[in-house]
Every structure is written in structure tokens, then in C-alpha cells.
Coordinates of C-alpha atoms and ligand atoms in Angstrom, one line a residue:
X1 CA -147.9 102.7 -50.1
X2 CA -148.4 102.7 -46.7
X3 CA -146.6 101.0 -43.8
X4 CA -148.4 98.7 -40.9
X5 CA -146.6 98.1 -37.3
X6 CA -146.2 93.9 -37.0
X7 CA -148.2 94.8 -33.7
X8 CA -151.5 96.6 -35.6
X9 CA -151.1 100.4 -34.1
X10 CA -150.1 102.0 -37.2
X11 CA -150.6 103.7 -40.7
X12 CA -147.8 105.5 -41.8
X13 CA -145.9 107.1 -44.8
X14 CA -142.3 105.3 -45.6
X15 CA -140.4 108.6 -44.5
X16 CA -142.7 108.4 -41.3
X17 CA -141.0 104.8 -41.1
X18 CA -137.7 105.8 -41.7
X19 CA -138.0 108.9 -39.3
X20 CA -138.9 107.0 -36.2
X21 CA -137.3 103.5 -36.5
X22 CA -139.6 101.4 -34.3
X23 CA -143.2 101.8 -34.1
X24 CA -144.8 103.1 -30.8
X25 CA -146.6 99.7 -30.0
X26 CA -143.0 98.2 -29.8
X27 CA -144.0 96.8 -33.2
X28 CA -141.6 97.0 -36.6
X29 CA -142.6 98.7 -39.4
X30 CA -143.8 96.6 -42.6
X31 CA -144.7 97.8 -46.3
X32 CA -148.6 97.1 -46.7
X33 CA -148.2 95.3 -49.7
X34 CA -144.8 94.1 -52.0
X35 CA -144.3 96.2 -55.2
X36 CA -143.7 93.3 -58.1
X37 CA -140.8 93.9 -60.0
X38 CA -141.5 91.8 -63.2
X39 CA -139.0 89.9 -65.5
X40 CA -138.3 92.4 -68.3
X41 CA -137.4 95.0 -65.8
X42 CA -134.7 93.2 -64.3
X43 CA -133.5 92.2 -67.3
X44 CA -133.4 95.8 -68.5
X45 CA -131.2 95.7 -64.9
X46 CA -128.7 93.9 -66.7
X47 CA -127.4 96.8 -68.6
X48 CA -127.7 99.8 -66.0
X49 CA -125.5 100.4 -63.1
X50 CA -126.1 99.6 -59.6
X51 CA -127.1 102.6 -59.0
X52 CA -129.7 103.0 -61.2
X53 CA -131.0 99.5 -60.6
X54 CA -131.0 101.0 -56.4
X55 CA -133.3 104.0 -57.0
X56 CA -136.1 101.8 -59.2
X57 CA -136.4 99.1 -55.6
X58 CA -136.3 101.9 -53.5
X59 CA -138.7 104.0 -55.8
X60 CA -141.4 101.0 -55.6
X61 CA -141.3 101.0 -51.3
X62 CA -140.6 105.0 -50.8
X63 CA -143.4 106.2 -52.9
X64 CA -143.6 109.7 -51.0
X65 CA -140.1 110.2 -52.1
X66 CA -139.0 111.7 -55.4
X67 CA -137.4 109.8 -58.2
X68 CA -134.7 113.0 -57.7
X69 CA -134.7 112.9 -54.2
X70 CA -133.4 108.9 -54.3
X71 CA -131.3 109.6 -57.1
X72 CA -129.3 112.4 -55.2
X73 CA -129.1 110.1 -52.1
X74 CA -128.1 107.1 -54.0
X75 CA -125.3 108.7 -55.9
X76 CA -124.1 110.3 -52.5
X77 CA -124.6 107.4 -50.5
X78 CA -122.6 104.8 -53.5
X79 CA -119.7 107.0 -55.0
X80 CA -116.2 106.0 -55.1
X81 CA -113.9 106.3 -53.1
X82 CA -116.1 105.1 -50.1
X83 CA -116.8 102.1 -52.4
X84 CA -113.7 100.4 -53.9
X85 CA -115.2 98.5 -56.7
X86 CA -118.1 100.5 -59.6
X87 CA -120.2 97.7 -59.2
X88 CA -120.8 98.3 -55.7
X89 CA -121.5 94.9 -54.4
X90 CA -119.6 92.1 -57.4
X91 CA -120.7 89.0 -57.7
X92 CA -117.2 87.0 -58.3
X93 CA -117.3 83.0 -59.6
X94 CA -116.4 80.5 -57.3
X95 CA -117.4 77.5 -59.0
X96 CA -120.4 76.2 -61.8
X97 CA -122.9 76.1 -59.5
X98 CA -121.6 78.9 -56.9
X99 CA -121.1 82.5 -56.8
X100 CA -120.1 85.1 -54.0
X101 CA -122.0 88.3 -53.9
X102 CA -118.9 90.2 -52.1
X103 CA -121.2 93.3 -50.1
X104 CA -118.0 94.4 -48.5
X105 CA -116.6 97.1 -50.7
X106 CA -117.5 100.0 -48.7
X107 CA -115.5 102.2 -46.1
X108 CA -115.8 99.4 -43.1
X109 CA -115.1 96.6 -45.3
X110 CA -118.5 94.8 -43.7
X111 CA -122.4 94.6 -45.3
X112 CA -123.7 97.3 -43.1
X113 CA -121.7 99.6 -45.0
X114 CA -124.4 99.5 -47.9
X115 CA -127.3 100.1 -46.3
X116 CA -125.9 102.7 -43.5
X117 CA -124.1 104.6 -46.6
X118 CA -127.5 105.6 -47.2
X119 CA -129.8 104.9 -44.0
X120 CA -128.9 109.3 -43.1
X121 CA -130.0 111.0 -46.5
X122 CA -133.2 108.8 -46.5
X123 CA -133.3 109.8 -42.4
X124 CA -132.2 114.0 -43.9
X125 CA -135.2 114.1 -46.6
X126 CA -137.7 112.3 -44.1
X127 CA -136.9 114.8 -41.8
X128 CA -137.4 117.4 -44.2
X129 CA -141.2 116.0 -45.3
X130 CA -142.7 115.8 -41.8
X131 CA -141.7 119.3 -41.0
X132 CA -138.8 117.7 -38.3
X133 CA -136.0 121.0 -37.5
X134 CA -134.8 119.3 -35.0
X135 CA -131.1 117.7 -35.9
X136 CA -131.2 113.9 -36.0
X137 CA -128.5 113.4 -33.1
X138 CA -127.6 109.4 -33.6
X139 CA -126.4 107.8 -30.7
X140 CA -125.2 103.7 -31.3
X141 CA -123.8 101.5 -28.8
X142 CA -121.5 99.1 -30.3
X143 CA -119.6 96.1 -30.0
X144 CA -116.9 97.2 -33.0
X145 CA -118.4 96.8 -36.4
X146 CA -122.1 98.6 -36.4
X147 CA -119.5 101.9 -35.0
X148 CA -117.9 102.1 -37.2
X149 CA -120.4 101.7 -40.1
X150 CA -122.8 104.5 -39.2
X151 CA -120.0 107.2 -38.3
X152 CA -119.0 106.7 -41.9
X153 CA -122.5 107.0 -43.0
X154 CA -124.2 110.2 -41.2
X155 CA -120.6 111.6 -41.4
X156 CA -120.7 115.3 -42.4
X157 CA -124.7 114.4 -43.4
X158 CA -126.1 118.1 -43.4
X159 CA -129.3 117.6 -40.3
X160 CA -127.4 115.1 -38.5
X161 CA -125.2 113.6 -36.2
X162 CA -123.6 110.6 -34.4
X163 CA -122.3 109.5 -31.6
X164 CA -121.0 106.3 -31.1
X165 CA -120.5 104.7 -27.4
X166 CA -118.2 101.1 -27.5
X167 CA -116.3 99.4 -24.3
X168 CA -112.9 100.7 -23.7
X169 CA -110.8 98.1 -24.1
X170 CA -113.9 96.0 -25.0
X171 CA -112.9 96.2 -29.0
X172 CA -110.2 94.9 -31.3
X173 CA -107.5 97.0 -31.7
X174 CA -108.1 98.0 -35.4
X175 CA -111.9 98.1 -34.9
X176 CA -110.8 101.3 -31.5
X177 CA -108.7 102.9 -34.5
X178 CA -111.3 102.5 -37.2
X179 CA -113.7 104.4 -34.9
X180 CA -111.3 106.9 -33.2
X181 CA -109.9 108.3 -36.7
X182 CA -113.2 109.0 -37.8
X183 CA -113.6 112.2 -39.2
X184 CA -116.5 114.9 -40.0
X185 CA -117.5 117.9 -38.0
X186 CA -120.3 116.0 -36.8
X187 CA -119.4 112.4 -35.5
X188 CA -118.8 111.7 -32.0
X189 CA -116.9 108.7 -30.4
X190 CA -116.4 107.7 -26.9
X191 CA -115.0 104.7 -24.9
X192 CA -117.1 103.6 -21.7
X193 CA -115.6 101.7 -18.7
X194 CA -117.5 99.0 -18.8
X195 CA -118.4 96.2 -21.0
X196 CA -120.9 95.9 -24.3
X197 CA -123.8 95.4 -21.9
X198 CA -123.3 98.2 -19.5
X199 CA -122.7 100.4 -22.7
X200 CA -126.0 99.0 -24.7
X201 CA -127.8 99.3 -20.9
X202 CA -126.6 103.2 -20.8
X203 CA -127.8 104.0 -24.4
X204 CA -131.4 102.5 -23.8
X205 CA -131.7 104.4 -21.0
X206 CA -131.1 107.2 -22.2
X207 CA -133.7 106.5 -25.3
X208 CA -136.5 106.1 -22.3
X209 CA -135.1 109.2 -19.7
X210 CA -138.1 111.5 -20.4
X211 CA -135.6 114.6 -18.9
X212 CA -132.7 113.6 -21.4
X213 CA -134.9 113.9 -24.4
X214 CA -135.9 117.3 -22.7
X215 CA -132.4 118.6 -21.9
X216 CA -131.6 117.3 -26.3
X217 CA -134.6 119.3 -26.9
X218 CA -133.7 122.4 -25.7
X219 CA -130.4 121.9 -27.6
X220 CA -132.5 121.8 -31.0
X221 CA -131.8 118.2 -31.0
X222 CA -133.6 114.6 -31.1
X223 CA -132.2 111.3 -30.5
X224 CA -132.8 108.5 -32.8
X225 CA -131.2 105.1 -33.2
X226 CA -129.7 103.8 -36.8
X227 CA -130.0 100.1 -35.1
X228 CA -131.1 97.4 -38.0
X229 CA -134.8 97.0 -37.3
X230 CA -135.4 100.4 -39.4
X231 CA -136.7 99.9 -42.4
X232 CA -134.4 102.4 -43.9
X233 CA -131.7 99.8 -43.9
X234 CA -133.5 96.9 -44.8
X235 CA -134.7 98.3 -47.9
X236 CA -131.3 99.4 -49.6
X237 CA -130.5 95.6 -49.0
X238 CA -133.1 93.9 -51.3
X239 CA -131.5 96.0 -54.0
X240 CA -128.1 93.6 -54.0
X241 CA -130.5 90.5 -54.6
X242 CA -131.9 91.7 -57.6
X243 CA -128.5 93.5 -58.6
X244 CA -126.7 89.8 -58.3
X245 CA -129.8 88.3 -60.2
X246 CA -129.3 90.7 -63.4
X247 CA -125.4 90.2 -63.0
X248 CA -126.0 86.2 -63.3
X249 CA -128.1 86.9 -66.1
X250 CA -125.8 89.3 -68.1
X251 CA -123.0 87.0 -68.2
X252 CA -124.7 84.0 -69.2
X253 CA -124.3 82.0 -65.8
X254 CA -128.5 81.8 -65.8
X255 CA -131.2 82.7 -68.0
X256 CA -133.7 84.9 -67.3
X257 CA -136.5 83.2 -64.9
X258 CA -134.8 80.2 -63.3
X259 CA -135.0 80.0 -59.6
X260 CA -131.4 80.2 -57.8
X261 CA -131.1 79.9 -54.1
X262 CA -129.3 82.7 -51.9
X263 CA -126.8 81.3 -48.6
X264 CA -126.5 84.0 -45.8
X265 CA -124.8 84.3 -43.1
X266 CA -127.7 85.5 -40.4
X267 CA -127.4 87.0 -37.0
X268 CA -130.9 89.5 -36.6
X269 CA -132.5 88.6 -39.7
X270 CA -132.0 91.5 -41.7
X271 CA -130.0 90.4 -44.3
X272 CA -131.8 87.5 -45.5
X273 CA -135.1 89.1 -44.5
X274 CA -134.4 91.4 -47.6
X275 CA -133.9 87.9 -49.4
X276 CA -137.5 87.0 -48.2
X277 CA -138.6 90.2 -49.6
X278 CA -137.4 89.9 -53.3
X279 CA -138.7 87.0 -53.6
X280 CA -142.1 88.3 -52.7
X281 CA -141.7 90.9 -55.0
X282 CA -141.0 88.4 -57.9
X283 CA -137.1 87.6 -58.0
X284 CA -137.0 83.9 -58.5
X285 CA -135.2 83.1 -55.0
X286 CA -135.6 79.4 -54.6
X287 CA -134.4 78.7 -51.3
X288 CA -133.1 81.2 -48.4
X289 CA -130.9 79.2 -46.6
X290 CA -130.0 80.3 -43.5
X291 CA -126.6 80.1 -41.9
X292 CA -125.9 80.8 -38.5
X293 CA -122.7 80.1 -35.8
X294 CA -122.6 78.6 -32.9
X295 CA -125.5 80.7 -31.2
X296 CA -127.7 78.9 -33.8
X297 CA -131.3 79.5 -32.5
X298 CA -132.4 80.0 -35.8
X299 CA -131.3 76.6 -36.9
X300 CA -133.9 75.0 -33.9
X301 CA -136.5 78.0 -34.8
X302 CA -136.5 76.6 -38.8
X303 CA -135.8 72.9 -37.7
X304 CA -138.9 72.5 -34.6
X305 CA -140.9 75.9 -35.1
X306 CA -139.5 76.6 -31.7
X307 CA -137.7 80.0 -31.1
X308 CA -136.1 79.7 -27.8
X309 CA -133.8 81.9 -26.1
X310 CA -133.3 81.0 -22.7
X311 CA -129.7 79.5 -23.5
X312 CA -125.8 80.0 -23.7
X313 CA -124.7 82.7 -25.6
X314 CA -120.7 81.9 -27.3
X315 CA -118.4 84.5 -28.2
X316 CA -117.3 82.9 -31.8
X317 CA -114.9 83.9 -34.3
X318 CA -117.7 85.5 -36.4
X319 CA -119.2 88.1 -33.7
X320 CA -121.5 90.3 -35.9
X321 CA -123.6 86.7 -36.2
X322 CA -123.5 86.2 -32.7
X323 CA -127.0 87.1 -31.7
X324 CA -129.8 85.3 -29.7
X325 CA -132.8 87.5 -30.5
X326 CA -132.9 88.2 -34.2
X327 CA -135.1 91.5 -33.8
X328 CA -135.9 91.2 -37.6
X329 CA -137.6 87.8 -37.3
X330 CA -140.6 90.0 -36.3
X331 CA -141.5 90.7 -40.0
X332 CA -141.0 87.1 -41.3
X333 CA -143.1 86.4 -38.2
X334 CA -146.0 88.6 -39.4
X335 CA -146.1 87.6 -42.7
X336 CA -146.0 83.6 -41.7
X337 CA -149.0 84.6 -39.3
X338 CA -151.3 86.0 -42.6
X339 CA -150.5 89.6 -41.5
X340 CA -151.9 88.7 -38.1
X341 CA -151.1 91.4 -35.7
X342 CA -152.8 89.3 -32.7
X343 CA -150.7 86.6 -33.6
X344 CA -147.4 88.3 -34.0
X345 CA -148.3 90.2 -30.4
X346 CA -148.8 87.0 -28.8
X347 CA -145.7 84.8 -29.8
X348 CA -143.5 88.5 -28.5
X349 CA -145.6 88.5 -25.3
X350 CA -144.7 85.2 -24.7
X351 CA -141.1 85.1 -26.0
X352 CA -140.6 88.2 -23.3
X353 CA -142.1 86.5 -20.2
X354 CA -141.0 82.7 -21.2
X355 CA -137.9 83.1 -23.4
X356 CA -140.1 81.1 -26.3
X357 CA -142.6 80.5 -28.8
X358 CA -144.2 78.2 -30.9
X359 CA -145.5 78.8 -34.8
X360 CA -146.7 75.4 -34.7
X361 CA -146.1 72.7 -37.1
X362 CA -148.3 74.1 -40.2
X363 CA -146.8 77.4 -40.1
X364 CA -143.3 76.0 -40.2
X365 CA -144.0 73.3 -43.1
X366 CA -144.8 76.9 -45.3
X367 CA -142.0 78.3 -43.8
X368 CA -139.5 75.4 -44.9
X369 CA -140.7 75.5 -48.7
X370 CA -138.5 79.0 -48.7
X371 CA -136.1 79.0 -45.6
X372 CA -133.3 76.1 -45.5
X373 CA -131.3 76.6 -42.0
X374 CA -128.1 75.2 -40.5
X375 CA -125.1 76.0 -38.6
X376 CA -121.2 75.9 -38.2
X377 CA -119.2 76.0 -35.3
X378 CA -115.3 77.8 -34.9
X379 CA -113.5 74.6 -35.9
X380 CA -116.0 73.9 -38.6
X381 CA -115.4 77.7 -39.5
X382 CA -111.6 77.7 -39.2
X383 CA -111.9 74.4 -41.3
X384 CA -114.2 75.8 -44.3
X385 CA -112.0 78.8 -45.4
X386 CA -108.3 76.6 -45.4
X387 CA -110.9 74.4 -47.6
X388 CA -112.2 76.8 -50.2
X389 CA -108.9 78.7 -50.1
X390 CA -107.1 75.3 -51.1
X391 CA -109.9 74.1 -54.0
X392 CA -110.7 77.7 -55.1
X393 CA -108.2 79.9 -54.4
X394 CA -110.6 81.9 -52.8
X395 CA -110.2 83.6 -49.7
X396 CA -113.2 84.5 -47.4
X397 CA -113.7 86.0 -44.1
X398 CA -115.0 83.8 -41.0
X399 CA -118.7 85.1 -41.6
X400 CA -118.7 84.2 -45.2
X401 CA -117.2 80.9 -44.4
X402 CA -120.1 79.7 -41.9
X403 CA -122.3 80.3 -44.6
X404 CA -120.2 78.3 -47.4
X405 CA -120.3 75.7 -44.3
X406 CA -123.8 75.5 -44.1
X407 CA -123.9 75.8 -48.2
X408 CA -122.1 72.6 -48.2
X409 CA -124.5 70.6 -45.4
X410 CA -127.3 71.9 -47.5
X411 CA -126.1 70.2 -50.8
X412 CA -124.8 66.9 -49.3
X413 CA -128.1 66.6 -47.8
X414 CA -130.4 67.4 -50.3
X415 CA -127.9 66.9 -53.7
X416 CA -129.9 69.4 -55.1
X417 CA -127.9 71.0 -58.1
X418 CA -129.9 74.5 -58.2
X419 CA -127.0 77.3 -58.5
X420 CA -126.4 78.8 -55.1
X421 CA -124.9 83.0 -54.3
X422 CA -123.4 83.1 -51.2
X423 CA -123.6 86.0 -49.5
X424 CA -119.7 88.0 -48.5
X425 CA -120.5 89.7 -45.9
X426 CA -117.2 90.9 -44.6
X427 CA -113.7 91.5 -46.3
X428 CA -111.1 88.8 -45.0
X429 CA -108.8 91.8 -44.3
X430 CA -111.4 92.6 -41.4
X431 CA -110.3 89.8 -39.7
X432 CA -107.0 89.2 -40.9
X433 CA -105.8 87.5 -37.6
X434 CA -108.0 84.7 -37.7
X435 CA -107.8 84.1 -41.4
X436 CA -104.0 83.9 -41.9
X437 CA -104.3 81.3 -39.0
X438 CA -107.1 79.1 -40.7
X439 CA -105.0 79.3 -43.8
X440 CA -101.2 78.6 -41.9
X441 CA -102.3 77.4 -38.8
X442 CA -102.0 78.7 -35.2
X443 CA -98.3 78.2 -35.1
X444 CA -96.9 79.5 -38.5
X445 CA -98.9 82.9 -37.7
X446 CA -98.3 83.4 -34.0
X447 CA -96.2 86.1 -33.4
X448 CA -97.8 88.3 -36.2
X449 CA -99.5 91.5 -35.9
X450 CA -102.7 92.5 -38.1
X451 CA -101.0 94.4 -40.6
X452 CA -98.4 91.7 -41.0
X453 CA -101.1 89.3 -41.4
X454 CA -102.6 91.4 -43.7
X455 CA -99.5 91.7 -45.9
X456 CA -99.7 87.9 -45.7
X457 CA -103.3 87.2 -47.0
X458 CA -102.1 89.6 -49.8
X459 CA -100.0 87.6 -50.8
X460 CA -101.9 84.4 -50.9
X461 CA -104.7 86.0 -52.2
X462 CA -103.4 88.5 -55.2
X463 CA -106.2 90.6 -53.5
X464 CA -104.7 94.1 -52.7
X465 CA -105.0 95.5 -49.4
X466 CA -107.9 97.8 -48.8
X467 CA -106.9 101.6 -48.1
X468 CA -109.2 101.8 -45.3
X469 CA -106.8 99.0 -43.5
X470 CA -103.7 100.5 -44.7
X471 CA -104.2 104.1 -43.7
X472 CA -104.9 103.0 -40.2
X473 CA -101.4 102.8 -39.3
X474 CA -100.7 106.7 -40.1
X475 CA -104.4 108.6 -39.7
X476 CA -104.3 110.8 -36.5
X477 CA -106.9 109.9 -33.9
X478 CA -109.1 112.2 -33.2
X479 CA -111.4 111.2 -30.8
X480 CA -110.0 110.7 -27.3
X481 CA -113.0 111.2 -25.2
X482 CA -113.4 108.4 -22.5
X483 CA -116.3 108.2 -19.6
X484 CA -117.4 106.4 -16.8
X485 CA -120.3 103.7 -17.2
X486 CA -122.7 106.1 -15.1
X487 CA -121.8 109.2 -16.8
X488 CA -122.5 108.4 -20.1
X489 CA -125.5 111.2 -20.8
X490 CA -122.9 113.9 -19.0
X491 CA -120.1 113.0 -21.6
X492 CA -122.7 112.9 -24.2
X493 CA -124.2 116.5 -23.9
X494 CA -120.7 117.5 -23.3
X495 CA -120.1 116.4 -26.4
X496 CA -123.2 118.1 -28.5
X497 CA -122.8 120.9 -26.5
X498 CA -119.3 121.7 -28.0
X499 CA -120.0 121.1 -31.8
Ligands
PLP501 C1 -124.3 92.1 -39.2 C2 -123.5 91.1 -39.9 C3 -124.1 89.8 -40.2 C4 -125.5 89.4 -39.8 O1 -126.4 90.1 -40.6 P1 -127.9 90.3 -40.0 O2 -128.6 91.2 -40.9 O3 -127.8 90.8 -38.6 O4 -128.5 88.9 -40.1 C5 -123.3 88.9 -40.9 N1 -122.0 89.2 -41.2 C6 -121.4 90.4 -40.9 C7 -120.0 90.6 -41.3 C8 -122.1 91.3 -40.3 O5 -121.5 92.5 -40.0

């Protein structure tokens, strides 16, 4: 199989894909065509681990990858004790028409986890196919979670490294420590005084410095992002669709064939991309219903056909959604234009110069047979988990709970009855703060620190702690590396230079 750039300038083999990221027209990488993955293989799903059900999707995109080689990264990539549960991503019961797909067992207690776990051995072997010596140096600017998450994964990755750039004093408390214990010979960390946009800024221009990539060159080195338009990540994510399908199955909650309808919580359209992509490979996915925050420009963009950006951007209590261009809306983009590369190049030509664009009122009718979208605000947020925690005893971070929001718009509006998995995409210990609050209120749990909120949720949960929470409080930090905003590509070869 080969894979197309949404823009038309490319033919290339998945590692070529995965090795580069983004294609050189600006355009994302897309599979030429969807494997079908028919009904008696998922059922035969039902009785094989994750695992195994991971390498036969990623076998049917990466076809100039061995079975062995995916194997070997899969089993490196999923093996306990990174992931705290042997199914990898559980899909618990919530009530008869509801289940939670919980994707947050791995080291950051977040979704990314799963694909990033294995986003560097697919990145290793590709290197290893198109002849690239070079090592892979990574270099992320983040906001907290997306740190934290590939540091884990390229960690002690033989061929790679990573470096990881965040706002001093920019990140939670527990999100500085996640990052600055990392350990691994070859992960990098390092604060920048500034804020999230003069760090992002200073990583991009590093990506286009023509001299940078020369001096990383004569170090033996080449920079490459891990960010989530790669299609490295996206495909390790259609695997929990089918995963949850086959689990449903097994115990008897569907049969075999009937359509259910997946609720994700969406900030650049990765996640439920990989939703859209199942379902074009045969899973029988209903609906996709789309559930965003406050910043809810995919609401208007699956509501009017309008995707507009020009407007204000809130900081919410669910940050990793909080996002006003959803990179990966590219693909869904070029599939809803036929496979239209003219088309897809237009509506980015004009979403750069105007801040919008338009896929007309044909496009989005076909759209809205899949995609169902809505949103939920802080309060609405704050409101939904108390709620679920109260009727189900269930207790869900505030990501997860703008989706069960938007899950229960969706069915007062449309009383349709069709069993619904709601996508957990972060661990309520991750944000333990806000969570005891919705659950005791602001005043009970003032006065609190995290782990003593933690303890708290514990208790009201029955759900033990995670150890990657729990050792924070004793792990030594080990990176203590801090740099000015304007010297960012000095503290970076410093750095390398010292591995
Ligand atoms: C990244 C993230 C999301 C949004 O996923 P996208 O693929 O960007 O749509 C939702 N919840 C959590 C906890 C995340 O970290």
C-alpha cells in the first residue's frame, strides 16, 4: 500500500510516512486505500490478546513492515509494567446501553500513551529500511501532557532521542515532576522562560533554521517531531476501536455485526479520526460523535460546514482538548472532498489567509450521516462527573466527562437507543484537583494538595492509586536544565552534545 499527501505531491511507502511526519507539500500523509477487516476476523479478535489483535491492523496499513518486525515493536511498546492493566486499553460497564473504553493505563496515565509507546520502534525500523544512520533526535514543545508521553516512549529507544522543551513555571506541578524524573540515557528535558507560545515558536524555528539542521548534522543527528499529525500515531489508535468491538462481542453486550456508536472527547482530530478509519475498514461504527469543550469549533464545523478560527481561545479545565486548529481534520477533509487534492489545497489556502472555510452544504449532509458533534463547557463539565459519580459510581476525569456531556445531549435529542463507548481518555488521578472538587465541591477540598486529593478519590472510587502518581513524591529529578526563550537551540546542542 502506498501512501498519498492530502495536498497531491506524494507516493510513498508507510515507513517513508512514518520517517518524515508531514509531507513536503505541507500536506498529511493518507493510506491510498482502507484494508477491510471483515466480520470473522474480528470475531476471531475476541479470543486473542490485544496485542495480537494490534499487529493484524497495523500489518494491513504497514505492508513494507514484517509481521516479526510489528510483533517485536508491539510486545515492546505494550508490556507491563508501563501498562497497568493486560488488556491494555478495558472497556469497563457503565450502564446497558454504555461502556467506557478506559485508554489511560499506560505510564502518563493519558491516551497518547498508546500510540507514543510505540510511535519510536515504528520511527527505529523505518529508519532502518530507507538506509537513515542518522539518530532520530526528537525535539517536542509542550504544554504538560504530550512531554511527558513521548519521553516515556522513545526512552532508551536504541536510534533515538528526545528532548522535550515546556514553560517554566508554565506546567502543573506534577506534570514539571512527571517530566523532570524521566529517566533513560537518552531523554532530554528543559524549562524555557517564557510561555507555551514562545516555546512552540522556538521549536518551529528551529525545524526551518537551515544552519541548525546543519550544525545536528554534523553531530550524526536529524531532528524530527513525534507531534500527532504522523501517521505513526494515528494508526496504533484504530486498533482500540476494533479491540473494544471484539471485547463487546465476547461478553455478550452485542452480537457480532450490529452497529454501535463511539463518543470522543476531540481536540486535533486524531482520536476520533482513527474512529472514521475503522469504520471505513468495516467495523460497524454507527455514529462518531464528536465532543469538544468550550473552544468548540468543531461543533460549528459539523453543525454549518463552516470551520472558522478567527475566535477566543479558553483555557478550560480539560486542556489537552483545548485546540482551535484540529491539524487532523485534514484527512477527514480529503476523504469528504472524493480524494480531491485541489479541493483539500484550496479550503487550507483559504483557512491560512481568512481564518475559514466552507465544505458546503452537500458535503456536510454526508458528513452528518457518520459524525454527531457537540460541546460542554467547565460548569457543564464540573457538573457531569459529580453526576455519573453519584448514579454510577463511576469516576471519570474532566476530558472523559465533556464527552459523557455531549453523550447525554446526543441521546435527549435524538432518543436513539443504539449502545454508545465512550472514549477515557485520561485517568481521574491526572487531574485529581479538579475532580475531588466536582465530586466535594470547591470548599470541602480547598486546602488540599494533589496527593491528598488523590488519596481522597481513592477512597471514593475503590480505584487504587496509580504508581506513576505515587512515586512522584520520592523519584529524584534529574533533569534541571533551564534556558532563556532566545537560547533554546544553544541549550539544545548543549544538551546532545553531552550524551
Ligand atoms: C490529546 C487529548 C485529547 C484530544 O485528542 P485528539 O486526538 O487531539 O483529538 C483528549 N483527551 C486527552 C486527555 C488528551 O490528552
Amino acid at each position: 500500500m502506498s501512501f498519498y499527501s492530502t495536498r497531491g505531491g506524494a507516493c510513498v511507502t508507510a515507513s517513508q510516512a512514518i520517517l518524515w511526519g508531514l509531507a513536503h507539500d505541507g500536506g498529511l500523509y493518507v493510506p491510498s486505500m482502507f484494508p477491510q477487516i471483515p466480520l470473522d476476523r474480528i470475531a476471531e479478535f475476541g479470543s486473542s490478546s490485544y496485542q495480537h489483535r494490534a499487529v493484524r491492523i497495523l500489518h494491513a496499513f504497514l505492508e513494507d513492515y514484517s509481521i516479526g518486525e510489528i510483533e517485536e515493536a508491539v510486545n515492546l511498546a505494550y508490556a507491563s509494567p508501563a501498562f497497568d492493566d493486560p488488556a491494555i486499553t478495558p472497556v469497563k460497564y457503565l450502564d446497558r446501553q454504555t461502556y467506557v473504553l478506559e485508554l489511560f493505563h499506560g505510564p502518563t496515565l493519558a491516551f497518547k500513551d498508546i500510540a507514543l509507546k510505540l510511535l519510536p520502534h515504528l520511527i527505529a525500523l523505518a529508519a532502518e529500511k530507507n538506509d537513515e544512520k542518522r539518530e532520530i533526535s526528537i525535539l517536542v514543545a509542550t504544554s504538560g501532557d504530550t512531554g511527558k508521553a513521548a519521553l516515556e516512549g522513545f526512552k532508551d529507544v536504541p536510534g533515538t532521542s528526545c528532548t522535550v522543551f515546556y514553560p517554566y513555571g508554565g506546567v502543573s506541578s506534577i506534570q514539571e515532576l512527571q517530566m523532570t524524573t524521566t529517566g533513560g540515557s537518552n531523554t532530554h528535558v528543559l524549562g524555557v522562560r517564557g510561555n507555551f507560545d514562545d516555546t512552540q515558536n522556538g521549536v518551529k524555528r528551529l525545524f526551518t533554521d537551515k544552519a541548525f539542521h546543519e550544525k545536528m548534522n554534523a553531530m550524526g543527528k536529524l531532528p524530527s517531531s513525534a507531534n500527532s499529525i504522523n501517521f505513526g500515531r494515528l494508526v496504533p489508535q484504530v486498533v482500540y476501536y476494533f479491540s473494544a468491538y471484539a471485547d463487546l462481542v465476547n461478553s455478550g453486550a452485542i452480537r457480532m455485526g450490529q452497529s454501535i456508536h463511539f463518543v470522543v472527547p476531540t481536540g486535533n482530530f486524531g482520536d476520533i479520526l482513527a474512529g472514521y478509519y475503522a469504520k471505513q475498514m468495516g467495523l460497524p461504527i454507527g455514529r462518531l460523535i464528536c465532543a469538544s469543550n468550550r473552544n468548540n469549533v468543531l461543533t460549528d464545523f459539523f453543525t454549518d460546514s463552516t470551520y472558522y478560527t478567527h475566535r477566543t481561545f479558553f483555557q478550560t479545565l480539560s486542556p489537552s482538548m483545548d485546540i482551535l486548529i484540529s491539524s487532523n481534520l485534514e484527512r477527514l477533509l480529503y476523504e469528504s472532498a472524493n480524494r480531491d487534492p485541489n479541493l483539500v489545497k484550496t479550503w487550507m489556502t483559504q483557512l491560512a489567509e481568512s481564518g475559514s472555510f466552507s465544505v458546503g452544504v452537500q458535503r456536510l449532509k454526508a458528513l452528518q450521516t457518520t459524525f454527531w458533534a457537540g460541546y460542554a463547557d467547565d460548569n457543564m463539565t464540573m457538573e457531569e462527573i459529580h453526576t455519573v459519580y453519584e448514579r454510577k459510581g463511576y469516576v471519570m476525569d474532566p476530558h472523559t466527562a465533556v464527552g459523557s456531556r455531549v453523550l447525554a445531549q446526543y441521546r435527549d435529542r435524538t432518543n436513539d437507543p443504539t449502545t454508545c463507548v465512550l472514549l477515557a481518555t485520561a485517568s481521574p488521578y491526572k487531574f485529581s484537583d479538579d475532580v475531588l472538587r466536582a465530586l466535594w465541591g470547591c470548599e470541602r477540598a480547598a486546602g488540599l494538595d494533589t496527593f491528598a486529593c488523590a488519596r481522597e478519590l481513592e477512597r471514593l472510587s475503590g480505584v487504587p492509586i496509580p504508581k506513576s502518581i505515587s512515586e512522584l513524591k520520592t523519584l529524584p529529578v534529574r533533569h534541571h536544565s533551564v534556558c532563556e526563550k532566545d537560547e533554546m537551540e544553544a541549550a539544545l546542542l548543549r544538551e546532545l552534545g553531552g550524551e
